[in-house]
Amino acid sequence: MRKRSKYRPKPVIANPIEFVITGNTAITEHESYLVDLKLVNHNAVTCVLLGEATKAHINSLIAMHNICEAIRRMIKQRKITDLPIELDAATLICGKAALLDLASRGASTGQWTCTQPEIMALNDLMQLHDEMMGLITVRHMEMAIVFAKNEIACNRTTVINDYVAQYA
C-alpha cells in the first residue's frame, strides 16, 4: 500500500498587494457588503418579531451571534490586538440564551416567536453587531468566520442547530 504524500498545494493569491490592502480596509468602505449584511440581519429580527420567521431567518441570527462571539473571544485570547474595543459579554450571553430558547420553542411548536425579554436581548445583540461592523476590517471578519467554524468543528461551543435538532 502506498504511503500518502504530505505535500499539500497552498492557494496562490493572484494579486497579493491588493489582498493585503483589501484586508486592512474597514468593512464600512465595502458598502454593498455591509448593507446586504445589515438588511439580512434586520429582516431576520423583524420577521421574528412579527412571528413570520423561518429557519433561514434563525440561521441568520445564529450567524450574527457567532461572529460577535468569535470576535469577542479572539480579542480576549489576544488573536486580534488592533481593535480598541472590549465587547460586552453579558449582551452576548443574553443573546445566546434568547436564541436557544427561541430555537427550542420554534422546533417544538413550528413557530418562531419571541417573548419580551428575548426581543430586548435580540435587539441588544443586533445593536452590538451593527456597532462592531463599523469598527472591524475585512481581515477581522475573515478571521472571525474561520475562528467560529473551527470552534464549531472542534465541539467547543453549544451549537444551536444541534440543540434544535434534539427537540425536532
mmCIF file with all atom_site columns, N, CA and C in Angstrom, residues 8-69:
data_model
loop_
_atom_site.group_PDB
_atom_site.id
_atom_site.type_symbol
_atom_site.label_atom_id
_atom_site.label_alt_id
_atom_site.label_comp_id
_atom_site.label_asym_id
_atom_site.label_entity_id
_atom_site.label_seq_id
_atom_site.pdbx_PDB_ins_code
_atom_site.Cartn_x
_atom_site.Cartn_y
_atom_site.Cartn_z
_atom_site.occupancy
_atom_site.B_iso_or_equiv
_atom_site.pdbx_formal_charge
_atom_site.auth_seq_id
_atom_site.auth_comp_id
_atom_site.auth_asym_id
_atom_site.auth_atom_id
_atom_site.pdbx_PDB_model_num
ATOM 1   N N  . ARG A 1 8  ? 0.813   19.244 0.264  1.00 0.00 ? 8  ARG A N  1
ATOM 2   C CA . ARG A 1 8  ? -0.491  19.858 0.082  1.00 0.00 ? 8  ARG A CA 1
ATOM 3   C C  . ARG A 1 8  ? -0.267  21.193 -0.614 1.00 0.00 ? 8  ARG A C  1
ATOM 4   N N  . PRO A 1 9  ? -0.780  21.353 -1.797 1.00 0.00 ? 9  PRO A N  1
ATOM 5   C CA . PRO A 1 9  ? -0.571  22.630 -2.501 1.00 0.00 ? 9  PRO A CA 1
ATOM 6   C C  . PRO A 1 9  ? -1.245  23.774 -1.752 1.00 0.00 ? 9  PRO A C  1
ATOM 7   N N  . LYS A 1 10 ? -0.553  24.894 -1.667 1.00 0.00 ? 10 LYS A N  1
ATOM 8   C CA . LYS A 1 10 ? -1.097  26.071 -0.992 1.00 0.00 ? 10 LYS A CA 1
ATOM 9   C C  . LYS A 1 10 ? -1.792  26.950 -2.022 1.00 0.00 ? 10 LYS A C  1
ATOM 10  N N  . PRO A 1 11 ? -2.832  27.644 -1.594 1.00 0.00 ? 11 PRO A N  1
ATOM 11  C CA . PRO A 1 11 ? -3.520  28.512 -2.553 1.00 0.00 ? 11 PRO A CA 1
ATOM 12  C C  . PRO A 1 11 ? -2.611  29.649 -2.994 1.00 0.00 ? 11 PRO A C  1
ATOM 13  N N  . VAL A 1 12 ? -2.728  30.004 -4.246 1.00 0.00 ? 12 VAL A N  1
ATOM 14  C CA . VAL A 1 12 ? -1.923  31.072 -4.806 1.00 0.00 ? 12 VAL A CA 1
ATOM 15  C C  . VAL A 1 12 ? -2.798  32.316 -4.924 1.00 0.00 ? 12 VAL A C  1
ATOM 16  N N  . ILE A 1 13 ? -2.341  33.405 -4.340 1.00 0.00 ? 13 ILE A N  1
ATOM 17  C CA . ILE A 1 13 ? -3.068  34.666 -4.412 1.00 0.00 ? 13 ILE A CA 1
ATOM 18  C C  . ILE A 1 13 ? -2.596  35.393 -5.667 1.00 0.00 ? 13 ILE A C  1
ATOM 19  N N  . ALA A 1 14 ? -3.532  35.715 -6.531 1.00 0.00 ? 14 ALA A N  1
ATOM 20  C CA . ALA A 1 14 ? -3.189  36.327 -7.813 1.00 0.00 ? 14 ALA A CA 1
ATOM 21  C C  . ALA A 1 14 ? -2.553  37.707 -7.636 1.00 0.00 ? 14 ALA A C  1
ATOM 22  N N  . ASN A 1 15 ? -3.075  38.509 -6.726 1.00 0.00 ? 15 ASN A N  1
ATOM 23  C CA . ASN A 1 15 ? -2.550  39.853 -6.510 1.00 0.00 ? 15 ASN A CA 1
ATOM 24  C C  . ASN A 1 15 ? -2.358  40.053 -5.010 1.00 0.00 ? 15 ASN A C  1
ATOM 25  N N  . PRO A 1 16 ? -1.187  39.700 -4.454 1.00 0.00 ? 16 PRO A N  1
ATOM 26  C CA . PRO A 1 16 ? -1.006  39.743 -3.003 1.00 0.00 ? 16 PRO A CA 1
ATOM 27  C C  . PRO A 1 16 ? -1.078  41.152 -2.417 1.00 0.00 ? 16 PRO A C  1
ATOM 28  N N  . ILE A 1 17 ? -0.668  42.158 -3.164 1.00 0.00 ? 17 ILE A N  1
ATOM 29  C CA . ILE A 1 17 ? -0.709  43.523 -2.633 1.00 0.00 ? 17 ILE A CA 1
ATOM 30  C C  . ILE A 1 17 ? -2.161  43.979 -2.472 1.00 0.00 ? 17 ILE A C  1
ATOM 31  N N  . GLU A 1 18 ? -2.979  43.697 -3.468 1.00 0.00 ? 18 GLU A N  1
ATOM 32  C CA . GLU A 1 18 ? -4.395  44.046 -3.367 1.00 0.00 ? 18 GLU A CA 1
ATOM 33  C C  . GLU A 1 18 ? -5.065  43.254 -2.245 1.00 0.00 ? 18 GLU A C  1
ATOM 34  N N  . PHE A 1 19 ? -4.663  42.003 -2.068 1.00 0.00 ? 19 PHE A N  1
ATOM 35  C CA . PHE A 1 19 ? -5.207  41.169 -0.998 1.00 0.00 ? 19 PHE A CA 1
ATOM 36  C C  . PHE A 1 19 ? -4.934  41.797 0.372  1.00 0.00 ? 19 PHE A C  1
ATOM 37  N N  . VAL A 1 20 ? -3.715  42.277 0.594  1.00 0.00 ? 20 VAL A N  1
ATOM 38  C CA . VAL A 1 20 ? -3.354  42.893 1.875  1.00 0.00 ? 20 VAL A CA 1
ATOM 39  C C  . VAL A 1 20 ? -4.089  44.213 2.063  1.00 0.00 ? 20 VAL A C  1
ATOM 40  N N  . ILE A 1 21 ? -4.151  45.016 1.011  1.00 0.00 ? 21 ILE A N  1
ATOM 41  C CA . ILE A 1 21 ? -4.831  46.313 1.114  1.00 0.00 ? 21 ILE A CA 1
ATOM 42  C C  . ILE A 1 21 ? -6.322  46.116 1.389  1.00 0.00 ? 21 ILE A C  1
ATOM 43  N N  . THR A 1 22 ? -6.946  45.177 0.693  1.00 0.00 ? 22 THR A N  1
ATOM 44  C CA . THR A 1 22 ? -8.364  44.905 0.911  1.00 0.00 ? 22 THR A CA 1
ATOM 45  C C  . THR A 1 22 ? -8.607  44.382 2.319  1.00 0.00 ? 22 THR A C  1
ATOM 46  N N  . GLY A 1 23 ? -7.713  43.544 2.817  1.00 0.00 ? 23 GLY A N  1
ATOM 47  C CA . GLY A 1 23 ? -7.876  43.004 4.159  1.00 0.00 ? 23 GLY A CA 1
ATOM 48  C C  . GLY A 1 23 ? -7.784  44.050 5.242  1.00 0.00 ? 23 GLY A C  1
ATOM 49  N N  . ASN A 1 24 ? -7.050  45.127 4.996  1.00 0.00 ? 24 ASN A N  1
ATOM 50  C CA . ASN A 1 24 ? -6.884  46.170 6.007  1.00 0.00 ? 24 ASN A CA 1
ATOM 51  C C  . ASN A 1 24 ? -7.865  47.322 5.860  1.00 0.00 ? 24 ASN A C  1
ATOM 52  N N  . THR A 1 25 ? -8.759  47.253 4.887  1.00 0.00 ? 25 THR A N  1
ATOM 53  C CA . THR A 1 25 ? -9.768  48.296 4.767  1.00 0.00 ? 25 THR A CA 1
ATOM 54  C C  . THR A 1 25 ? -10.952 47.963 5.676  1.00 0.00 ? 25 THR A C  1
ATOM 55  N N  . ALA A 1 26 ? -11.595 48.999 6.139  1.00 0.00 ? 26 ALA A N  1
ATOM 56  C CA . ALA A 1 26 ? -12.752 48.817 7.022  1.00 0.00 ? 26 ALA A CA 1
ATOM 57  C C  . ALA A 1 26 ? -13.925 48.258 6.234  1.00 0.00 ? 26 ALA A C  1
ATOM 58  N N  . ILE A 1 27 ? -14.756 47.518 6.919  1.00 0.00 ? 27 ILE A N  1
ATOM 59  C CA . ILE A 1 27 ? -15.938 46.947 6.267  1.00 0.00 ? 27 ILE A CA 1
ATOM 60  C C  . ILE A 1 27 ? -16.888 48.062 5.833  1.00 0.00 ? 27 ILE A C  1
ATOM 61  N N  . THR A 1 28 ? -16.844 49.196 6.518  1.00 0.00 ? 28 THR A N  1
ATOM 62  C CA . THR A 1 28 ? -17.721 50.309 6.140  1.00 0.00 ? 28 THR A CA 1
ATOM 63  C C  . THR A 1 28 ? -17.389 50.851 4.759  1.00 0.00 ? 28 THR A C  1
ATOM 64  N N  . GLU A 1 29 ? -16.177 50.603 4.274  1.00 0.00 ? 29 GLU A N  1
ATOM 65  C CA . GLU A 1 29 ? -15.817 51.038 2.929  1.00 0.00 ? 29 GLU A CA 1
ATOM 66  C C  . GLU A 1 29 ? -16.360 50.094 1.857  1.00 0.00 ? 29 GLU A C  1
ATOM 67  N N  . HIS A 1 30 ? -16.797 48.922 2.250  1.00 0.00 ? 30 HIS A N  1
ATOM 68  C CA . HIS A 1 30 ? -17.436 47.970 1.331  1.00 0.00 ? 30 HIS A CA 1
ATOM 69  C C  . HIS A 1 30 ? -18.941 48.062 1.571  1.00 0.00 ? 30 HIS A C  1
ATOM 70  N N  . GLU A 1 31 ? -19.515 49.163 1.111  1.00 0.00 ? 31 GLU A N  1
ATOM 71  C CA . GLU A 1 31 ? -20.893 49.476 1.467  1.00 0.00 ? 31 GLU A CA 1
ATOM 72  C C  . GLU A 1 31 ? -21.888 48.429 0.985  1.00 0.00 ? 31 GLU A C  1
ATOM 73  N N  . SER A 1 32 ? -21.672 47.865 -0.199 1.00 0.00 ? 32 SER A N  1
ATOM 74  C CA . SER A 1 32 ? -22.642 46.892 -0.700 1.00 0.00 ? 32 SER A CA 1
ATOM 75  C C  . SER A 1 32 ? -22.687 45.661 0.200  1.00 0.00 ? 32 SER A C  1
ATOM 76  N N  . TYR A 1 33 ? -21.523 45.182 0.649  1.00 0.00 ? 33 TYR A N  1
ATOM 77  C CA . TYR A 1 33 ? -21.489 44.018 1.538  1.00 0.00 ? 33 TYR A CA 1
ATOM 78  C C  . TYR A 1 33 ? -22.134 44.348 2.869  1.00 0.00 ? 33 TYR A C  1
ATOM 79  N N  . LEU A 1 34 ? -21.795 45.513 3.426  1.00 0.00 ? 34 LEU A N  1
ATOM 80  C CA . LEU A 1 34 ? -22.317 45.895 4.733  1.00 0.00 ? 34 LEU A CA 1
ATOM 81  C C  . LEU A 1 34 ? -23.825 46.111 4.689  1.00 0.00 ? 34 LEU A C  1
ATOM 82  N N  . VAL A 1 35 ? -24.303 46.747 3.642  1.00 0.00 ? 35 VAL A N  1
ATOM 83  C CA . VAL A 1 35 ? -25.749 46.977 3.510  1.00 0.00 ? 35 VAL A CA 1
ATOM 84  C C  . VAL A 1 35 ? -26.481 45.650 3.363  1.00 0.00 ? 35 VAL A C  1
ATOM 85  N N  . ASP A 1 36 ? -25.949 44.747 2.547  1.00 0.00 ? 36 ASP A N  1
ATOM 86  C CA . ASP A 1 36 ? -26.582 43.438 2.384  1.00 0.00 ? 36 ASP A CA 1
ATOM 87  C C  . ASP A 1 36 ? -26.621 42.679 3.710  1.00 0.00 ? 36 ASP A C  1
ATOM 88  N N  . LEU A 1 37 ? -25.508 42.710 4.455  1.00 0.00 ? 37 LEU A N  1
ATOM 89  C CA . LEU A 1 37 ? -25.443 42.017 5.745  1.00 0.00 ? 37 LEU A CA 1
ATOM 90  C C  . LEU A 1 37 ? -26.447 42.597 6.733  1.00 0.00 ? 37 LEU A C  1
ATOM 91  N N  . LYS A 1 38 ? -26.515 43.919 6.796  1.00 0.00 ? 38 LYS A N  1
ATOM 92  C CA . LYS A 1 38 ? -27.462 44.548 7.723  1.00 0.00 ? 38 LYS A CA 1
ATOM 93  C C  . LYS A 1 38 ? -28.909 44.287 7.306  1.00 0.00 ? 38 LYS A C  1
ATOM 94  N N  . LEU A 1 39 ? -29.172 44.303 6.005  1.00 0.00 ? 39 LEU A N  1
ATOM 95  C CA . LEU A 1 39 ? -30.540 44.013 5.546  1.00 0.00 ? 39 LEU A CA 1
ATOM 96  C C  . LEU A 1 39 ? -30.973 42.608 5.928  1.00 0.00 ? 39 LEU A C  1
ATOM 97  N N  . VAL A 1 40 ? -30.094 41.650 5.732  1.00 0.00 ? 40 VAL A N  1
ATOM 98  C CA . VAL A 1 40 ? -30.429 40.260 6.072  1.00 0.00 ? 40 VAL A CA 1
ATOM 99  C C  . VAL A 1 40 ? -30.687 40.132 7.565  1.00 0.00 ? 40 VAL A C  1
ATOM 100 N N  . ASN A 1 41 ? -29.797 40.703 8.388  1.00 0.00 ? 41 ASN A N  1
ATOM 101 C CA . ASN A 1 41 ? -29.934 40.569 9.843  1.00 0.00 ? 41 ASN A CA 1
ATOM 102 C C  . ASN A 1 41 ? -31.153 41.313 10.378 1.00 0.00 ? 41 ASN A C  1
ATOM 103 N N  . HIS A 1 42 ? -31.361 42.535 9.921  1.00 0.00 ? 42 HIS A N  1
ATOM 104 C CA . HIS A 1 42 ? -32.524 43.302 10.397 1.00 0.00 ? 42 HIS A CA 1
ATOM 105 C C  . HIS A 1 42 ? -33.826 42.680 9.900  1.00 0.00 ? 42 HIS A C  1
ATOM 106 N N  . ASN A 1 43 ? -33.827 42.135 8.696  1.00 0.00 ? 43 ASN A N  1
ATOM 107 C CA . ASN A 1 43 ? -35.012 41.440 8.195  1.00 0.00 ? 43 ASN A CA 1
ATOM 108 C C  . ASN A 1 43 ? -35.312 40.211 9.056  1.00 0.00 ? 43 ASN A C  1
ATOM 109 N N  . ALA A 1 44 ? -34.273 39.498 9.465  1.00 0.00 ? 44 ALA A N  1
ATOM 110 C CA . ALA A 1 44 ? -34.481 38.318 10.308 1.00 0.00 ? 44 ALA A CA 1
ATOM 111 C C  . ALA A 1 44 ? -35.099 38.707 11.649 1.00 0.00 ? 44 ALA A C  1
ATOM 112 N N  . VAL A 1 45 ? -34.599 39.775 12.251 1.00 0.00 ? 45 VAL A N  1
ATOM 113 C CA . VAL A 1 45 ? -35.160 40.221 13.538 1.00 0.00 ? 45 VAL A CA 1
ATOM 114 C C  . VAL A 1 45 ? -36.599 40.679 13.350 1.00 0.00 ? 45 VAL A C  1
ATOM 115 N N  . THR A 1 46 ? -36.872 41.417 12.288 1.00 0.00 ? 46 THR A N  1
ATOM 116 C CA . THR A 1 46 ? -38.229 41.886 12.022 1.00 0.00 ? 46 THR A CA 1
ATOM 117 C C  . THR A 1 46 ? -39.186 40.719 11.821 1.00 0.00 ? 46 THR A C  1
ATOM 118 N N  . CYS A 1 47 ? -38.757 39.707 11.075 1.00 0.00 ? 47 CYS A N  1
ATOM 119 C CA . CYS A 1 47 ? -39.619 38.535 10.848 1.00 0.00 ? 47 CYS A CA 1
ATOM 120 C C  . CYS A 1 47 ? -39.873 37.774 12.140 1.00 0.00 ? 47 CYS A C  1
ATOM 121 N N  . VAL A 1 48 ? -38.859 37.704 12.997 1.00 0.00 ? 48 VAL A N  1
ATOM 122 C CA . VAL A 1 48 ? -39.050 37.040 14.296 1.00 0.00 ? 48 VAL A CA 1
ATOM 123 C C  . VAL A 1 48 ? -40.053 37.822 15.129 1.00 0.00 ? 48 VAL A C  1
ATOM 124 N N  . LEU A 1 49 ? -39.937 39.148 15.124 1.00 0.00 ? 49 LEU A N  1
ATOM 125 C CA . LEU A 1 49 ? -40.852 39.973 15.912 1.00 0.00 ? 49 LEU A CA 1
ATOM 126 C C  . LEU A 1 49 ? -42.284 39.882 15.405 1.00 0.00 ? 49 LEU A C  1
ATOM 127 N N  . LEU A 1 50 ? -42.440 39.732 14.097 1.00 0.00 ? 50 LEU A N  1
ATOM 128 C CA . LEU A 1 50 ? -43.777 39.627 13.526 1.00 0.00 ? 50 LEU A CA 1
ATOM 129 C C  . LEU A 1 50 ? -44.341 38.209 13.588 1.00 0.00 ? 50 LEU A C  1
ATOM 130 N N  . GLY A 1 51 ? -43.518 37.244 13.962 1.00 0.00 ? 51 GLY A N  1
ATOM 131 C CA . GLY A 1 51 ? -43.964 35.862 14.016 1.00 0.00 ? 51 GLY A CA 1
ATOM 132 C C  . GLY A 1 51 ? -43.967 35.174 12.671 1.00 0.00 ? 51 GLY A C  1
ATOM 133 N N  . GLU A 1 52 ? -43.260 35.735 11.686 1.00 0.00 ? 52 GLU A N  1
ATOM 134 C CA . GLU A 1 52 ? -43.221 35.174 10.333 1.00 0.00 ? 52 GLU A CA 1
ATOM 135 C C  . GLU A 1 52 ? -41.869 34.562 10.006 1.00 0.00 ? 52 GLU A C  1
ATOM 136 N N  . ALA A 1 53 ? -41.065 34.288 11.005 1.00 0.00 ? 53 ALA A N  1
ATOM 137 C CA . ALA A 1 53 ? -39.693 33.816 10.778 1.00 0.00 ? 53 ALA A CA 1
ATOM 138 C C  . ALA A 1 53 ? -39.684 32.377 10.282 1.00 0.00 ? 53 ALA A C  1
ATOM 139 N N  . THR A 1 54 ? -38.644 32.084 9.511  1.00 0.00 ? 54 THR A N  1
ATOM 140 C CA . THR A 1 54 ? -38.390 30.727 9.040  1.00 0.00 ? 54 THR A CA 1
ATOM 141 C C  . THR A 1 54 ? -37.044 30.281 9.588  1.00 0.00 ? 54 THR A C  1
ATOM 142 N N  . LYS A 1 55 ? -36.670 29.059 9.263  1.00 0.00 ? 55 LYS A N  1
ATOM 143 C CA . LYS A 1 55 ? -35.384 28.529 9.708  1.00 0.00 ? 55 LYS A CA 1
ATOM 144 C C  . LYS A 1 55 ? -34.231 29.362 9.143  1.00 0.00 ? 55 LYS A C  1
ATOM 145 N N  . ALA A 1 56 ? -34.368 29.891 7.946  1.00 0.00 ? 56 ALA A N  1
ATOM 146 C CA . ALA A 1 56 ? -33.325 30.720 7.341  1.00 0.00 ? 56 ALA A CA 1
ATOM 147 C C  . ALA A 1 56 ? -33.109 32.001 8.144  1.00 0.00 ? 56 ALA A C  1
ATOM 148 N N  . HIS A 1 57 ? -34.189 32.589 8.645  1.00 0.00 ? 57 HIS A N  1
ATOM 149 C CA . HIS A 1 57 ? -34.051 33.791 9.469  1.00 0.00 ? 57 HIS A CA 1
ATOM 150 C C  . HIS A 1 57 ? -33.323 33.470 10.774 1.00 0.00 ? 57 HIS A C  1
ATOM 151 N N  . ILE A 1 58 ? -33.656 32.345 11.369 1.00 0.00 ? 58 ILE A N  1
ATOM 152 C CA . ILE A 1 58 ? -32.993 31.949 12.625 1.00 0.00 ? 58 ILE A CA 1
ATOM 153 C C  . ILE A 1 58 ? -31.524 31.668 12.355 1.00 0.00 ? 58 ILE A C  1
ATOM 154 N N  . ASN A 1 59 ? -31.207 31.047 11.223 1.00 0.00 ? 59 ASN A N  1
ATOM 155 C CA . ASN A 1 59 ? -29.810 30.805 10.875 1.00 0.00 ? 59 ASN A CA 1
ATOM 156 C C  . ASN A 1 59 ? -29.041 32.116 10.705 1.00 0.00 ? 59 ASN A C  1
ATOM 157 N N  . SER A 1 60 ? -29.683 33.139 10.172 1.00 0.00 ? 60 SER A N  1
ATOM 158 C CA . SER A 1 60 ? -29.035 34.451 10.043 1.00 0.00 ? 60 SER A CA 1
ATOM 159 C C  . SER A 1 60 ? -28.722 35.032 11.414 1.00 0.00 ? 60 SER A C  1
ATOM 160 N N  . LEU A 1 61 ? -29.657 34.907 12.341 1.00 0.00 ? 61 LEU A N  1
ATOM 161 C CA . LEU A 1 61 ? -29.429 35.417 13.693 1.00 0.00 ? 61 LEU A CA 1
ATOM 162 C C  . LEU A 1 61 ? -28.329 34.624 14.402 1.00 0.00 ? 61 LEU A C  1
ATOM 163 N N  . ILE A 1 62 ? -28.301 33.324 14.181 1.00 0.00 ? 62 ILE A N  1
ATOM 164 C CA . ILE A 1 62 ? -27.258 32.485 14.786 1.00 0.00 ? 62 ILE A CA 1
ATOM 165 C C  . ILE A 1 62 ? -25.898 32.872 14.225 1.00 0.00 ? 62 ILE A C  1
ATOM 166 N N  . ALA A 1 63 ? -25.820 33.093 12.920 1.00 0.00 ? 63 ALA A N  1
ATOM 167 C CA . ALA A 1 63 ? -24.556 33.504 12.300 1.00 0.00 ? 63 ALA A CA 1
ATOM 168 C C  . ALA A 1 63 ? -24.103 34.859 12.834 1.00 0.00 ? 63 ALA A C  1
ATOM 169 N N  . MET A 1 64 ? -25.038 35.766 13.037 1.00 0.00 ? 64 MET A N  1
ATOM 170 C CA . MET A 1 64 ? -24.713 37.077 13.592 1.00 0.00 ? 64 MET A CA 1
ATOM 171 C C  . MET A 1 64 ? -24.127 36.924 14.997 1.00 0.00 ? 64 MET A C  1
ATOM 172 N N  . HIS A 1 65 ? -24.745 36.089 15.810 1.00 0.00 ? 65 HIS A N  1
ATOM 173 C CA . HIS A 1 65 ? -24.226 35.852 17.159 1.00 0.00 ? 65 HIS A CA 1
ATOM 174 C C  . HIS A 1 65 ? -22.853 35.200 17.104 1.00 0.00 ? 65 HIS A C  1
ATOM 175 N N  . ASN A 1 66 ? -22.670 34.240 16.205 1.00 0.00 ? 66 ASN A N  1
ATOM 176 C CA . ASN A 1 66 ? -21.382 33.542 16.116 1.00 0.00 ? 66 ASN A CA 1
ATOM 177 C C  . ASN A 1 66 ? -20.252 34.491 15.762 1.00 0.00 ? 66 ASN A C  1
ATOM 178 N N  . ILE A 1 67 ? -20.490 35.436 14.878 1.00 0.00 ? 67 ILE A N  1
ATOM 179 C CA . ILE A 1 67 ? -19.455 36.403 14.501 1.00 0.00 ? 67 ILE A CA 1
ATOM 180 C C  . ILE A 1 67 ? -19.120 37.297 15.693 1.00 0.00 ? 67 ILE A C  1
ATOM 181 N N  . CYS A 1 68 ? -20.136 37.787 16.376 1.00 0.00 ? 68 CYS A N  1
ATOM 182 C CA . CYS A 1 68 ? -19.883 38.636 17.559 1.00 0.00 ? 68 CYS A CA 1
ATOM 183 C C  . CYS A 1 68 ? -19.100 37.868 18.625 1.00 0.00 ? 68 CYS A C  1
ATOM 184 N N  . GLU A 1 69 ? -19.505 36.644 18.878 1.00 0.00 ? 69 GLU A N  1
ATOM 185 C CA . GLU A 1 69 ? -18.831 35.827 19.893 1.00 0.00 ? 69 GLU A CA 1
ATOM 186 C C  . GLU A 1 69 ? -17.406 35.501 19.468 1.00 0.00 ? 69 GLU A C  1
#
